[in-house]
Short mmCIF file of C-alpha atoms and ligand atoms in Angstrom, two decimals:
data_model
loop_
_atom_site.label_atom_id
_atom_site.label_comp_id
_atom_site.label_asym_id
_atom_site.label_seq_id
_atom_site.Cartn_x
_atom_site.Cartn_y
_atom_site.Cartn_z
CA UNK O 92 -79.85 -59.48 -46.17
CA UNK O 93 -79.25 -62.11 -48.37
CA UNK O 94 -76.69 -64.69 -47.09
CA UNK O 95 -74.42 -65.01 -50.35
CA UNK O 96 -73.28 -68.30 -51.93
CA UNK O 97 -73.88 -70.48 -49.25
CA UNK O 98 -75.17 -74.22 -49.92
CA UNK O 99 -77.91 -74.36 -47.22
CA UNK O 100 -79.72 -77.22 -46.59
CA UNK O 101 -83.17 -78.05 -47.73
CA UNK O 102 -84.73 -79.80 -44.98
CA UNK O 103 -83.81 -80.16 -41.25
CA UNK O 104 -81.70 -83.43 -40.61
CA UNK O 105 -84.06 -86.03 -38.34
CA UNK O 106 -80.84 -86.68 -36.31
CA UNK O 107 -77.89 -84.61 -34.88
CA UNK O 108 -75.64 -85.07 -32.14
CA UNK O 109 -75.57 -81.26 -31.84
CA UNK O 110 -77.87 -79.25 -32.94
CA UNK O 111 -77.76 -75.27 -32.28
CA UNK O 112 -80.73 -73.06 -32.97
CA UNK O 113 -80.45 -69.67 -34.10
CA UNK O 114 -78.31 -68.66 -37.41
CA UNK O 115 -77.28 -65.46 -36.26
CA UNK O 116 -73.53 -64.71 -35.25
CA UNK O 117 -73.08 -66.40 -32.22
CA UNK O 118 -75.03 -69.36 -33.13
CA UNK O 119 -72.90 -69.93 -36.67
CA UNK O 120 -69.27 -68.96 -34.00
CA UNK O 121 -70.49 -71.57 -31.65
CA UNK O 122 -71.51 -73.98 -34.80
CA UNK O 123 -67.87 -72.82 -35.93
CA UNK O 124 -66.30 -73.81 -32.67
CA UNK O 125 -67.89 -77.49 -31.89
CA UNK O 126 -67.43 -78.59 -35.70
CA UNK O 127 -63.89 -77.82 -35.40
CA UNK O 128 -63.57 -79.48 -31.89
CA UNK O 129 -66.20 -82.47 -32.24
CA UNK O 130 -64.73 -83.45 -35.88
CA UNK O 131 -66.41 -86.55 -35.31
CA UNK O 132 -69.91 -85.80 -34.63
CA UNK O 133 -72.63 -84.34 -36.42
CA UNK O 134 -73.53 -80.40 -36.17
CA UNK O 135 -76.70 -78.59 -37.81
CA UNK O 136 -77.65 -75.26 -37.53
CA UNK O 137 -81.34 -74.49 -37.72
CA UNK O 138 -82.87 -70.87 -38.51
CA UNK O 139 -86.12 -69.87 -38.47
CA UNK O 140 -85.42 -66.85 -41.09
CA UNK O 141 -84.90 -68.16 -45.11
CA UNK O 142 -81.35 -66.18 -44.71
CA UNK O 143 -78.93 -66.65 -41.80
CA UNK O 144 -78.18 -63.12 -39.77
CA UNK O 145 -80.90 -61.73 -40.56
CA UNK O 146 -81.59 -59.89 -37.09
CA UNK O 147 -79.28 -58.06 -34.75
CA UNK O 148 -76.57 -59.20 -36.71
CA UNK O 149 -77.20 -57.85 -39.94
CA UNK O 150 -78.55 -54.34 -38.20
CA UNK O 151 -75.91 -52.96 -36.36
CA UNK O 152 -73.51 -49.97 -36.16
CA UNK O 153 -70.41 -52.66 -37.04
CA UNK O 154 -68.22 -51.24 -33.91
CA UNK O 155 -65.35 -53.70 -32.87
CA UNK O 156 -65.64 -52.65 -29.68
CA UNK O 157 -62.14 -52.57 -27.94
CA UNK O 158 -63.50 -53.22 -23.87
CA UNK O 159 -63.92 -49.73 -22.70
CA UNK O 160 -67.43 -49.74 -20.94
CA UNK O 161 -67.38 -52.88 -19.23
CA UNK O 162 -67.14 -53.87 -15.61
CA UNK O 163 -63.90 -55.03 -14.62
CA UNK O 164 -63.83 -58.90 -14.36
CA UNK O 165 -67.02 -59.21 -16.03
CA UNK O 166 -67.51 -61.92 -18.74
CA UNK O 167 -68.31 -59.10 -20.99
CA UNK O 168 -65.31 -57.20 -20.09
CA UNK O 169 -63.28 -60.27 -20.77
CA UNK O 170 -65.10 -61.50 -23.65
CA UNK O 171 -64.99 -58.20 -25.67
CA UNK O 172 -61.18 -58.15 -24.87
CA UNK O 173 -60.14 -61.32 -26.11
CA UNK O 174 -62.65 -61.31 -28.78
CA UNK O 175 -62.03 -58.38 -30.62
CA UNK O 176 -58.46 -59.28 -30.58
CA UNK O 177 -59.03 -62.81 -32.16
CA UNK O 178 -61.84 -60.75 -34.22
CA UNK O 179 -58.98 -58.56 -35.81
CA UNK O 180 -56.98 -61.59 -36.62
CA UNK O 181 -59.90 -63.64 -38.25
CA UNK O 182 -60.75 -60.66 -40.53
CA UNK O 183 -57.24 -60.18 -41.43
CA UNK O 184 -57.05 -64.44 -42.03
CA UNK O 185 -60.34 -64.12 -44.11
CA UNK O 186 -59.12 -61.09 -45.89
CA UNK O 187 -62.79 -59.23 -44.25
CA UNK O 188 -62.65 -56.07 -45.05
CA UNK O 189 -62.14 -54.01 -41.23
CA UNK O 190 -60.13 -50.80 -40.07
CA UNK O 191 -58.50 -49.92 -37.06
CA UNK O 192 -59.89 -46.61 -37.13
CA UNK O 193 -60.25 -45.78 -33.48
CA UNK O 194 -62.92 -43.89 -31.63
CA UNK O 195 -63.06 -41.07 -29.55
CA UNK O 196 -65.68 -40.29 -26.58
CA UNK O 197 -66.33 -37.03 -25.86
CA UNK O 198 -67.17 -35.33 -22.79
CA UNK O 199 -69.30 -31.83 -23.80
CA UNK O 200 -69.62 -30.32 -19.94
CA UNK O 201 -67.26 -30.41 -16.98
CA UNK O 202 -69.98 -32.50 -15.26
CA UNK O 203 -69.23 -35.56 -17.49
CA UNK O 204 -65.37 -35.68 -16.37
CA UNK O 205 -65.47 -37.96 -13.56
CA UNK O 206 -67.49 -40.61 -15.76
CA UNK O 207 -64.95 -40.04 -18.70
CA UNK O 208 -62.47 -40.66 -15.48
CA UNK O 209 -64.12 -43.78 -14.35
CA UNK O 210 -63.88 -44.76 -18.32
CA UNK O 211 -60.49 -44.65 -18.92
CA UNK O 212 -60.08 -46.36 -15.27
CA UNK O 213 -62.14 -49.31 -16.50
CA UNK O 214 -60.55 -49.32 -19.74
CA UNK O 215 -57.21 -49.56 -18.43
CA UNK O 216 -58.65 -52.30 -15.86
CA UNK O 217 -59.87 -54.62 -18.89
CA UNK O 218 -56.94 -54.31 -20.47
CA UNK O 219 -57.80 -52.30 -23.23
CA UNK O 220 -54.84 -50.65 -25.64
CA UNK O 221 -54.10 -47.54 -26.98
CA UNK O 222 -56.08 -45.53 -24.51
CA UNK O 223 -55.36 -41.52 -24.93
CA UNK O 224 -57.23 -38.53 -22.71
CA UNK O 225 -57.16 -35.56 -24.63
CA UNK O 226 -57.96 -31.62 -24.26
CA UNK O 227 -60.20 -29.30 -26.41
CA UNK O 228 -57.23 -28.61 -29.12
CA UNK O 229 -56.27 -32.82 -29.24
CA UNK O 230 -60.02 -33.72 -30.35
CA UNK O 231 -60.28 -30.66 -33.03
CA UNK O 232 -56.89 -32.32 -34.40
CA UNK O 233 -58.59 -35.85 -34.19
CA UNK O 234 -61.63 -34.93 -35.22
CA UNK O 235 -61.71 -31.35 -36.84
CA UNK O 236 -65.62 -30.87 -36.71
CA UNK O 237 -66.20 -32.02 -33.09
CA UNK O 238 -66.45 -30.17 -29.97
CA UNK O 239 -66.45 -31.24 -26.39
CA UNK O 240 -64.10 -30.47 -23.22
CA UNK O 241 -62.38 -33.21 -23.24
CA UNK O 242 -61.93 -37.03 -24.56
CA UNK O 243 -60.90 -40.16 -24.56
CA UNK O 244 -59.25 -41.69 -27.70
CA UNK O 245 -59.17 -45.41 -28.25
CA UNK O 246 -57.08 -46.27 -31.06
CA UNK O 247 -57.78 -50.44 -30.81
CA UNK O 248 -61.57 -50.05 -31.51
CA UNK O 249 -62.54 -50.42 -35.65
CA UNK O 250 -65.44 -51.31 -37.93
CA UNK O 251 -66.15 -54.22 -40.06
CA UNK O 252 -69.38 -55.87 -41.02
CA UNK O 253 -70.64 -58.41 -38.94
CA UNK O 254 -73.20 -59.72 -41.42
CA UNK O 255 -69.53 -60.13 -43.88
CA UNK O 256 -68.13 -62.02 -40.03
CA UNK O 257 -71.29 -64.70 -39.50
CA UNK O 258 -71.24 -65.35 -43.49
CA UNK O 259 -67.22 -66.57 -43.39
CA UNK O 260 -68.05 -68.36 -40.25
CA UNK O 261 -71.09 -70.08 -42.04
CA UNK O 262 -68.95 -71.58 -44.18
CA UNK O 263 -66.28 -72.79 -41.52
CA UNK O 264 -69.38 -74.91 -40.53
CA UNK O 265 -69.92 -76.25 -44.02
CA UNK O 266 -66.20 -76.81 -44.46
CA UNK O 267 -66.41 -78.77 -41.01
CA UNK O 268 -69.39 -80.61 -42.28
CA UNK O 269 -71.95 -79.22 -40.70
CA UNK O 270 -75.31 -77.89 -41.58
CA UNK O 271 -77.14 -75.44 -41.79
CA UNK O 272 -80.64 -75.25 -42.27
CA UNK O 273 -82.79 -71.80 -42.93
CA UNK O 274 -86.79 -71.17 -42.58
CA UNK O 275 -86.52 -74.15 -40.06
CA UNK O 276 -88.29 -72.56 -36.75
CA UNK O 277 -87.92 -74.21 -33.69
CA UNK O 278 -91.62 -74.45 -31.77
CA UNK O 279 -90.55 -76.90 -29.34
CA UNK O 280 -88.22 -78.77 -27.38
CA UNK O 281 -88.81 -82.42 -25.71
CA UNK O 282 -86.47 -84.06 -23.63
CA UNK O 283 -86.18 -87.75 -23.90
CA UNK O 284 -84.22 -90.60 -22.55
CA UNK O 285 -81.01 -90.11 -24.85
CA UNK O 286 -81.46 -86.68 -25.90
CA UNK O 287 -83.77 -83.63 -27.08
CA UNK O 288 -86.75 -83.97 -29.37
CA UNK O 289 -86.87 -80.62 -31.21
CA UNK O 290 -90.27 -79.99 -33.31
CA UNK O 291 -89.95 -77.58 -36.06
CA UNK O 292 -91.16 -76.11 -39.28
CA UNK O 293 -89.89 -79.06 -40.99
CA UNK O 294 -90.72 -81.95 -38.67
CA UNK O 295 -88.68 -83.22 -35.74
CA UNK O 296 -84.85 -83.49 -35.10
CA UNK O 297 -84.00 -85.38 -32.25
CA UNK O 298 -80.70 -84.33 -31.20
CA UNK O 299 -78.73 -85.34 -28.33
CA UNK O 300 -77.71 -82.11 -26.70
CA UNK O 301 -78.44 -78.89 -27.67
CA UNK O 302 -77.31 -74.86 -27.78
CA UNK O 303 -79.77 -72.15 -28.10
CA UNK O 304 -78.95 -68.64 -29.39
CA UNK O 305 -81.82 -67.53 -30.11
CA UNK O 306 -80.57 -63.45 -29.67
CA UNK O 307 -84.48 -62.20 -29.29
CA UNK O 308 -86.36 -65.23 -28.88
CA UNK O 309 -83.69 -66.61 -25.86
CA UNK O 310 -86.19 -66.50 -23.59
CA UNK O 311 -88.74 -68.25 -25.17
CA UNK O 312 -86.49 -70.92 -26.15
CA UNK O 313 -84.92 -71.23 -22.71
CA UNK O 314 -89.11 -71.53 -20.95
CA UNK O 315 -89.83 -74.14 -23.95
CA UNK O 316 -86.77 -76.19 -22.70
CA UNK O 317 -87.95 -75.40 -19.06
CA UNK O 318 -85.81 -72.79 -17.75
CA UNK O 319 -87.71 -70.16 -15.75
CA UNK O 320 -88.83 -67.31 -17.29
CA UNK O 321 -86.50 -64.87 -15.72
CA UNK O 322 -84.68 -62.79 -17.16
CA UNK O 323 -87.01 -61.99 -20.18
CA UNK O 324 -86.56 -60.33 -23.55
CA UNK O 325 -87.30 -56.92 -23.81
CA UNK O 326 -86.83 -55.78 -27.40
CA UNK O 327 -85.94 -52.02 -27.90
CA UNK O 328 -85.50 -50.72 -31.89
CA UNK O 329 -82.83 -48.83 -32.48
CA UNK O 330 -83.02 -46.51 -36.06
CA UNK O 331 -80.13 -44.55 -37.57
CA UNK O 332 -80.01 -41.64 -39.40
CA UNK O 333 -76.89 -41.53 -42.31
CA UNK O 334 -75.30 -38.46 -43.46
CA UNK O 335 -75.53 -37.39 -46.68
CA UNK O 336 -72.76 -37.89 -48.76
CA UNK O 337 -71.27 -34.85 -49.10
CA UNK O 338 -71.81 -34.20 -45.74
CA UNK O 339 -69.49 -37.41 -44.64
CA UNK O 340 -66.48 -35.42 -44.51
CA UNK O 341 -67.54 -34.03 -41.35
CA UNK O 342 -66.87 -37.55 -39.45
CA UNK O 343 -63.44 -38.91 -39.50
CA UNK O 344 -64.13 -42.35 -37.71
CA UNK O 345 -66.23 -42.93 -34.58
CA UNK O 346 -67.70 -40.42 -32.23
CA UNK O 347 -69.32 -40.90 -29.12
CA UNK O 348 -71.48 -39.35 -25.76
CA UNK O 349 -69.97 -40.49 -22.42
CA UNK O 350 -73.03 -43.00 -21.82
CA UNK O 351 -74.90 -43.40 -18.68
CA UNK O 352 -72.80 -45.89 -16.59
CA UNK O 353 -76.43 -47.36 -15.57
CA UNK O 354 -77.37 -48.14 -18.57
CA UNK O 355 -76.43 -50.65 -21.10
CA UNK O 356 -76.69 -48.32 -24.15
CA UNK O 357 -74.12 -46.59 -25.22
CA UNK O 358 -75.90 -43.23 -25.97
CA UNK O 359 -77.10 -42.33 -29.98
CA UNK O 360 -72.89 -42.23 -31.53
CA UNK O 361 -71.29 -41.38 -34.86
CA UNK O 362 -70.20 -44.07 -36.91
CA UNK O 363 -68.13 -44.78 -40.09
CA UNK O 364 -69.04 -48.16 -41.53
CA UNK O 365 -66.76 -49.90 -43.55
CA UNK O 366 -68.62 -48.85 -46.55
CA UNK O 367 -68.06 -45.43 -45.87
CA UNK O 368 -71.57 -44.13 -44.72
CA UNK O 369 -72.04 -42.30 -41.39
CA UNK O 370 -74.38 -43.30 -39.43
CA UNK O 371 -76.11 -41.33 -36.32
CA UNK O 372 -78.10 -43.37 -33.52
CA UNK O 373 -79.28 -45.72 -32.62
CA UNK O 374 -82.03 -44.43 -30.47
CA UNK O 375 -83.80 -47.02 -27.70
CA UNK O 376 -87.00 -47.20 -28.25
CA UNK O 377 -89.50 -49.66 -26.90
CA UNK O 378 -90.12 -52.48 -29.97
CA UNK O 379 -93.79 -53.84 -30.11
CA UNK O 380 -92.19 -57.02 -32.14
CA UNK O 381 -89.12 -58.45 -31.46
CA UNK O 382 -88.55 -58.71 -35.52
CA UNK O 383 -89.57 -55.21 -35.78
CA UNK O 384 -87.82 -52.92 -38.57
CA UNK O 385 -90.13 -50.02 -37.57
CA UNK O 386 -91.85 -48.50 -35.01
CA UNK O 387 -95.18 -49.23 -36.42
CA UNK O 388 -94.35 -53.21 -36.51
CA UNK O 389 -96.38 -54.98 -33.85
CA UNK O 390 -97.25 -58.44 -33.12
CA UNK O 391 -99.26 -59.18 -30.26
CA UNK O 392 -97.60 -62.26 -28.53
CA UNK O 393 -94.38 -60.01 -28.10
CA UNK O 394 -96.01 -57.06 -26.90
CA UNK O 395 -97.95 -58.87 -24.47
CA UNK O 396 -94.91 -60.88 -23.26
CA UNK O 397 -92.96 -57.49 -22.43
CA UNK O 398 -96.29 -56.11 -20.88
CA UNK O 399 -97.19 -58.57 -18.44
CA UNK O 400 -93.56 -59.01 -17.40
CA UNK O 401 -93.21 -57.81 -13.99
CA UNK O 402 -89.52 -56.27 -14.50
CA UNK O 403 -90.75 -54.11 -17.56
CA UNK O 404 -93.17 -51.75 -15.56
CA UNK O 405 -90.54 -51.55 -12.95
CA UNK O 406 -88.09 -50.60 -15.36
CA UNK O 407 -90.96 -48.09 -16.93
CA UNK O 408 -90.99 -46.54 -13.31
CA UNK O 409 -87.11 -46.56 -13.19
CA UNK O 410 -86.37 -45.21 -16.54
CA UNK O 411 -89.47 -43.15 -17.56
CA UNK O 412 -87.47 -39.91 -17.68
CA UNK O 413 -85.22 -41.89 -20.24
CA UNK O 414 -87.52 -43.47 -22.00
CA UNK O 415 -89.66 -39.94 -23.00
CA UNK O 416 -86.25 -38.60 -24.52
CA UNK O 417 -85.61 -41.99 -26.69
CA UNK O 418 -89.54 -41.48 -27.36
CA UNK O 419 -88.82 -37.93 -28.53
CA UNK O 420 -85.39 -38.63 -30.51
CA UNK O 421 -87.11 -41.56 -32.00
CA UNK O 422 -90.06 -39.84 -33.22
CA UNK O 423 -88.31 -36.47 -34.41
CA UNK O 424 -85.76 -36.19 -36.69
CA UNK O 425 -84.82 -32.71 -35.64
CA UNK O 426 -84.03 -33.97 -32.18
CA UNK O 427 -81.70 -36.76 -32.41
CA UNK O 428 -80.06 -34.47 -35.13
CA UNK O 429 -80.13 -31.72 -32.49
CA UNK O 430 -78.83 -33.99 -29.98
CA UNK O 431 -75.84 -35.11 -31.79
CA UNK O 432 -74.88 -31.35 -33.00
CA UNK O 433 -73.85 -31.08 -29.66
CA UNK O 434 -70.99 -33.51 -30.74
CA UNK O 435 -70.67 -32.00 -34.40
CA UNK O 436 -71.99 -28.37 -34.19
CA UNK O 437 -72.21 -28.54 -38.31
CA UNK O 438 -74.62 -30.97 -38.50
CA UNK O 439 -78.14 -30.09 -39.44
CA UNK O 440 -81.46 -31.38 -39.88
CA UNK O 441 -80.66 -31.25 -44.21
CA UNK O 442 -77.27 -33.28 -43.74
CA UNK O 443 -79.23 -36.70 -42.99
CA UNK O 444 -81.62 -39.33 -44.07
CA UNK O 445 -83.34 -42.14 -42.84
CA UNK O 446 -81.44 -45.09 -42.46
CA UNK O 447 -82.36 -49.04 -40.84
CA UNK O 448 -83.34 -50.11 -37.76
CA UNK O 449 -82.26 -53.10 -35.75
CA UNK O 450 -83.84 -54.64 -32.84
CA UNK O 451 -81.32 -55.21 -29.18
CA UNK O 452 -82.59 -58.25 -27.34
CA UNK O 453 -82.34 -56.90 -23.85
CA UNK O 454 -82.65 -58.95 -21.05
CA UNK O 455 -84.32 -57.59 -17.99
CA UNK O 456 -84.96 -58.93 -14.49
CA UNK O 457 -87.99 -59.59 -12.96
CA UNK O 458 -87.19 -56.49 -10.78
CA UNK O 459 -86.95 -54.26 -13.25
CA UNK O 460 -83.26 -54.50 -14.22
CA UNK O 461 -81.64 -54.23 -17.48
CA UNK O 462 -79.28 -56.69 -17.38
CA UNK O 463 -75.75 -55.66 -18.62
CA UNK O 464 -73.67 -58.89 -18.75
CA UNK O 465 -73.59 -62.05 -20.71
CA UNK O 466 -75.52 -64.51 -19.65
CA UNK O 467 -75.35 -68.17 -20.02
CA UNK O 468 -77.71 -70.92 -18.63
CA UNK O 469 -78.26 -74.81 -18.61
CA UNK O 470 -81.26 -77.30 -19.31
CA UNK O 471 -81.01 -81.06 -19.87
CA UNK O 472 -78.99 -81.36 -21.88
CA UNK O 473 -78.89 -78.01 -23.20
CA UNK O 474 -76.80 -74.88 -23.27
CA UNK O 475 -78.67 -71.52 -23.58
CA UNK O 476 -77.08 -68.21 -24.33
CA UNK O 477 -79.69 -65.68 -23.11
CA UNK O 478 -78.69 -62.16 -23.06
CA UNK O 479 -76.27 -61.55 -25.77
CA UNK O 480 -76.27 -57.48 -26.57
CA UNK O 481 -73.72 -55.56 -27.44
CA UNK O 482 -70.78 -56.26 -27.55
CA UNK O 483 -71.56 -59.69 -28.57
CA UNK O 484 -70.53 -59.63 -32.16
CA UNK O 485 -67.18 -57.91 -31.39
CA UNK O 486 -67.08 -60.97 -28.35
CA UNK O 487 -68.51 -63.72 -31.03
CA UNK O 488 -65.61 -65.76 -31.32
CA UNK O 489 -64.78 -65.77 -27.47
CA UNK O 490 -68.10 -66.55 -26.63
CA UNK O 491 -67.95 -69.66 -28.68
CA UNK O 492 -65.18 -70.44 -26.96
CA UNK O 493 -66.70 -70.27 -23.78
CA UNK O 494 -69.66 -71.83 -24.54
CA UNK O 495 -68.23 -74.98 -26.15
CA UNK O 496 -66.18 -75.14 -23.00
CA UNK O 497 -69.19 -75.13 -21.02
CA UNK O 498 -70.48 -77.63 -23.41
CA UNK O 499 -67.51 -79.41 -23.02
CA UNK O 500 -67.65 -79.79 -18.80
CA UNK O 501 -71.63 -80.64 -19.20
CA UNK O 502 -72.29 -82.63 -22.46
C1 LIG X 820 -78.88 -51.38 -33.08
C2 LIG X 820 -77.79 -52.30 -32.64
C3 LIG X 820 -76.45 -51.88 -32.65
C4 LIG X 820 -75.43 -52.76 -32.24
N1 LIG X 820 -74.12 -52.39 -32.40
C5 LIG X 820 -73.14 -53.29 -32.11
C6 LIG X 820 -71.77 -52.98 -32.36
O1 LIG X 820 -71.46 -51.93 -32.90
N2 LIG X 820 -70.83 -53.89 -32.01
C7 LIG X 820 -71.15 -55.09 -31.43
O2 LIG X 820 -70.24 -55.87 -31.12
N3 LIG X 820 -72.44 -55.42 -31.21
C8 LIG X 820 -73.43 -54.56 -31.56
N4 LIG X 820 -74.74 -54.89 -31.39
C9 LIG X 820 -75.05 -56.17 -30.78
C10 LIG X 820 -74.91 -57.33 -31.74
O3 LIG X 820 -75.49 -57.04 -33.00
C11 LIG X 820 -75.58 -58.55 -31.11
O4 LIG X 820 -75.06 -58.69 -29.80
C12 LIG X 820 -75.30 -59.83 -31.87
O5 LIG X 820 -75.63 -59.67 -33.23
C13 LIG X 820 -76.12 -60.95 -31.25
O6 LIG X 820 -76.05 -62.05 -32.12
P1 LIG X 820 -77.07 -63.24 -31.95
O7 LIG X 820 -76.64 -64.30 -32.88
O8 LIG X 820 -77.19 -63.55 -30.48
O9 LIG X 820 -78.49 -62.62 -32.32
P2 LIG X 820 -79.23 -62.51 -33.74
O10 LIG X 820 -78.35 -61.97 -34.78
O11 LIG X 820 -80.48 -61.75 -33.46
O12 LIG X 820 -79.54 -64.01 -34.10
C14 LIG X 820 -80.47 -64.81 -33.42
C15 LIG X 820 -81.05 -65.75 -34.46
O13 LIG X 820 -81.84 -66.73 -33.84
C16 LIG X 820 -82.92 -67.04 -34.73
N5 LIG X 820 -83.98 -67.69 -33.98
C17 LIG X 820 -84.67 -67.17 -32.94
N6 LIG X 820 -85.61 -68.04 -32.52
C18 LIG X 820 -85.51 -69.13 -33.31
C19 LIG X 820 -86.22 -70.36 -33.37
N7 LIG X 820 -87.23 -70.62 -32.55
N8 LIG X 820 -85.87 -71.28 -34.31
C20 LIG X 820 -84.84 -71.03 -35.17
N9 LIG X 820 -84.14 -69.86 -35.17
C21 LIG X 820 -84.47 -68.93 -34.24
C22 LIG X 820 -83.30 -65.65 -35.26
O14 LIG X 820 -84.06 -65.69 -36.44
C23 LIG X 820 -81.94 -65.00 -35.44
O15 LIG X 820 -81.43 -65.17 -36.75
C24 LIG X 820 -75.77 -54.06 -31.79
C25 LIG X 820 -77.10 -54.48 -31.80
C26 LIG X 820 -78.10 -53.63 -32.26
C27 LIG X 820 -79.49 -54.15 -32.36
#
């Protein structure tokens, strides 16, 4: 996606006193952040893609995610909270175009009630508003075309685009003075006696502390700057499927499974976007690049790095059961479509079209875990944000915060 009306820089700066790496939304929120409290110093953003936001954050469903899922007094839980609150108020600030249009989660068997339970329990835990359990009759008057046993309404989550989000805070940054520089890949990372030597496409910057948010490349960027290697990126496309138009009526706003509490995915969902297509997915498919748009898209480095990676096979072991239904919704139309008329009974196989695909940086452990919280690490004289999934855009602006107080207590 193009990155519109933005004066980007032609060539990386030789000097910074900050330099963050990675133009996607939560490097341009923590740009954002450190311009506005470092007035004095300089700030550059460098990108490896010609257009900022060009990855996760310009292929996702565009859920402001209102804290539902997440484990109580984790910094996701937190993060999602306080961040889709300040999220709301930045949009409304910006004039972003965003709706409060709620979500419901539906439970289709008896079986799922305890985790819908353990839902609202969390919910209500994170401090999440305008939580509502309803019967059979309460999600036909919702959502007139759905069908489950029972649900859980959450009037605080919306939709906005996030591409629309990291654009307005690009230019905060230039406002602030910073800059931001695109095709500008980082390849490596020095450290020297006052700072960080960072080579790149365009030459060197040497920079005197440093934040990487690097979304599916974290890990590489963390190893360059001499972190160790665990957890790694494992990147897993997710494609949509959008309804037809005149098929749209059938979705109100957002529906969704109750997920697997074990997993970090939220299960293939309904979604309005603010432009008023429905979208179904994504599925979770195993991504042989971590750029991919398709499942066909493979560069060897990345699918190496996932495949001598200790913690992938044990995942494979762990999840294989999983993994041969995303396989099989991910390869067949008919099934994912089959799979979410068990939400929408009316949907069929002629309602829908291909849509995009977006790849999730997933961290996972050497032993095989799929690691659900944000995580946040330290180098000389460098921050490193290095698992950053969902629901880091909805969290973007509170994990700036956090990270330039970080930044703050180490720099
Ligand atoms: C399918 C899908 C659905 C999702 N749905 C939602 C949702 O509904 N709500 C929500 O809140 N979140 C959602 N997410 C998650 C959300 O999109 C991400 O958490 C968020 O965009 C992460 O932002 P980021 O800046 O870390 O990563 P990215 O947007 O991927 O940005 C990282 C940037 O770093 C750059 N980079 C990497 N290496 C280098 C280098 N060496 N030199 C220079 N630049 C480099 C990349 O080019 C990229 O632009 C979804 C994600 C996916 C994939």
């Amino acid at each position: 996606m193009p990155t519109p009306d933005l004066s980007l820089r032609g060539s990386a700066p030789p000097r910074s006193d900050l330099t963050i790496v990675g133009g996607g939304i939560i490097g341009l929120a923590v740009a954002r952040e450190m311009a506005r409290r470092f007035p004095r110093s300089s700030v550059c953003v460098l990108e490896r893609e010609p257009e900022l936001g060009r990855h996760q954050t310009g292929h996702n469903s565009g859920v402001i995610h209102a804290g539902i899922y997440y484990e109580p007094n984790s910094a996701k839980a937190r993060l999602c909270v306080d961040g889709a609150r300040e999220l709301y108020r930045y949009c409304e600030d910006r004039e972003i175009p965003h709706e409060r249009c709620g979500k419901l989660i539906v439970a289709i068997s008896p079986s799922e009630l305890p985790r819908l339970e353990e839902l609202e329990r969390r919910g209500r835990l994170n401090g999440v508003r305008g939580l509502r359990r309803l019967d059979a009759a309460g999600i036909r008057e919702l959502e007139p075309h759905a069908r489950g046993v029972a649900g859980l309404h959450c009037a605080s989550t919306g939709i906005v685009d996030f591409h629309a989000v990291a654009t307005a805070y690009a230019r905060d940054v230039l406002e602030a003075e910073g800059t931001l520089v695109t095709t500008c890949e980082v390849r490596g990372i020095e450290a020297r006696a006052r700072g960080l030597r960072l080579s790149h496409t365009h030459g060197v910057t040497d920079t005197a502390h440093a934040i990487f948010c690097g979304g599916a490349w974290a890990d590489r960027l963390a190893r360059a700057a001499g972190a160790d290697s665990d957890p790694r990126i494992v990147p897993f496309l997710g494609s949509y499927l959008r309804l037809v138009p005149q098929r749209r009526h059938l979705v109100r706003s957002l529906i969704y499974p109750v997920p697997d509490p074990s997993l970090p995915f939220l299960g293939a969902h309904f979604t309005k976007r603010i432009d008023g297509e429905v979208l179904i997915g994504p599925t979770a498919l195993l991504a042989g690049a971590r750029d991919a748009d398709h499942s066909r898209n493979l560069r060897f480095r990345d699918l190496v790095e996932t495949l001598i990676w200790p913690g992938s096979w044990r995942m494979f072991a762990h999840w294989w059961h999983t993994g041969l239904t995303e396989l099989h919704h991910a390869t067949s139309r008919s099934a994912l479509v089959r799979d979410a008329a068990r939400y929408v009974p009316e949907v069929t196989r002629q309602d829908v079209q291909p849509s995009f695909a977006g790849v999730r940086a997933q961290a996972v452990s050497r032993d095989g875990d799929l690691v659900d919280d944000f995580v946040f690490s330290t180098t000389e004289r460098a921050l490193h944000v290095r698992n950053a999934p969902s629901p880091a855009a909805t969290a973007s602006l509170a994990i700036a915060r956090e990270v330039a107080d970080r930044a703050q207590r180490l720099f």
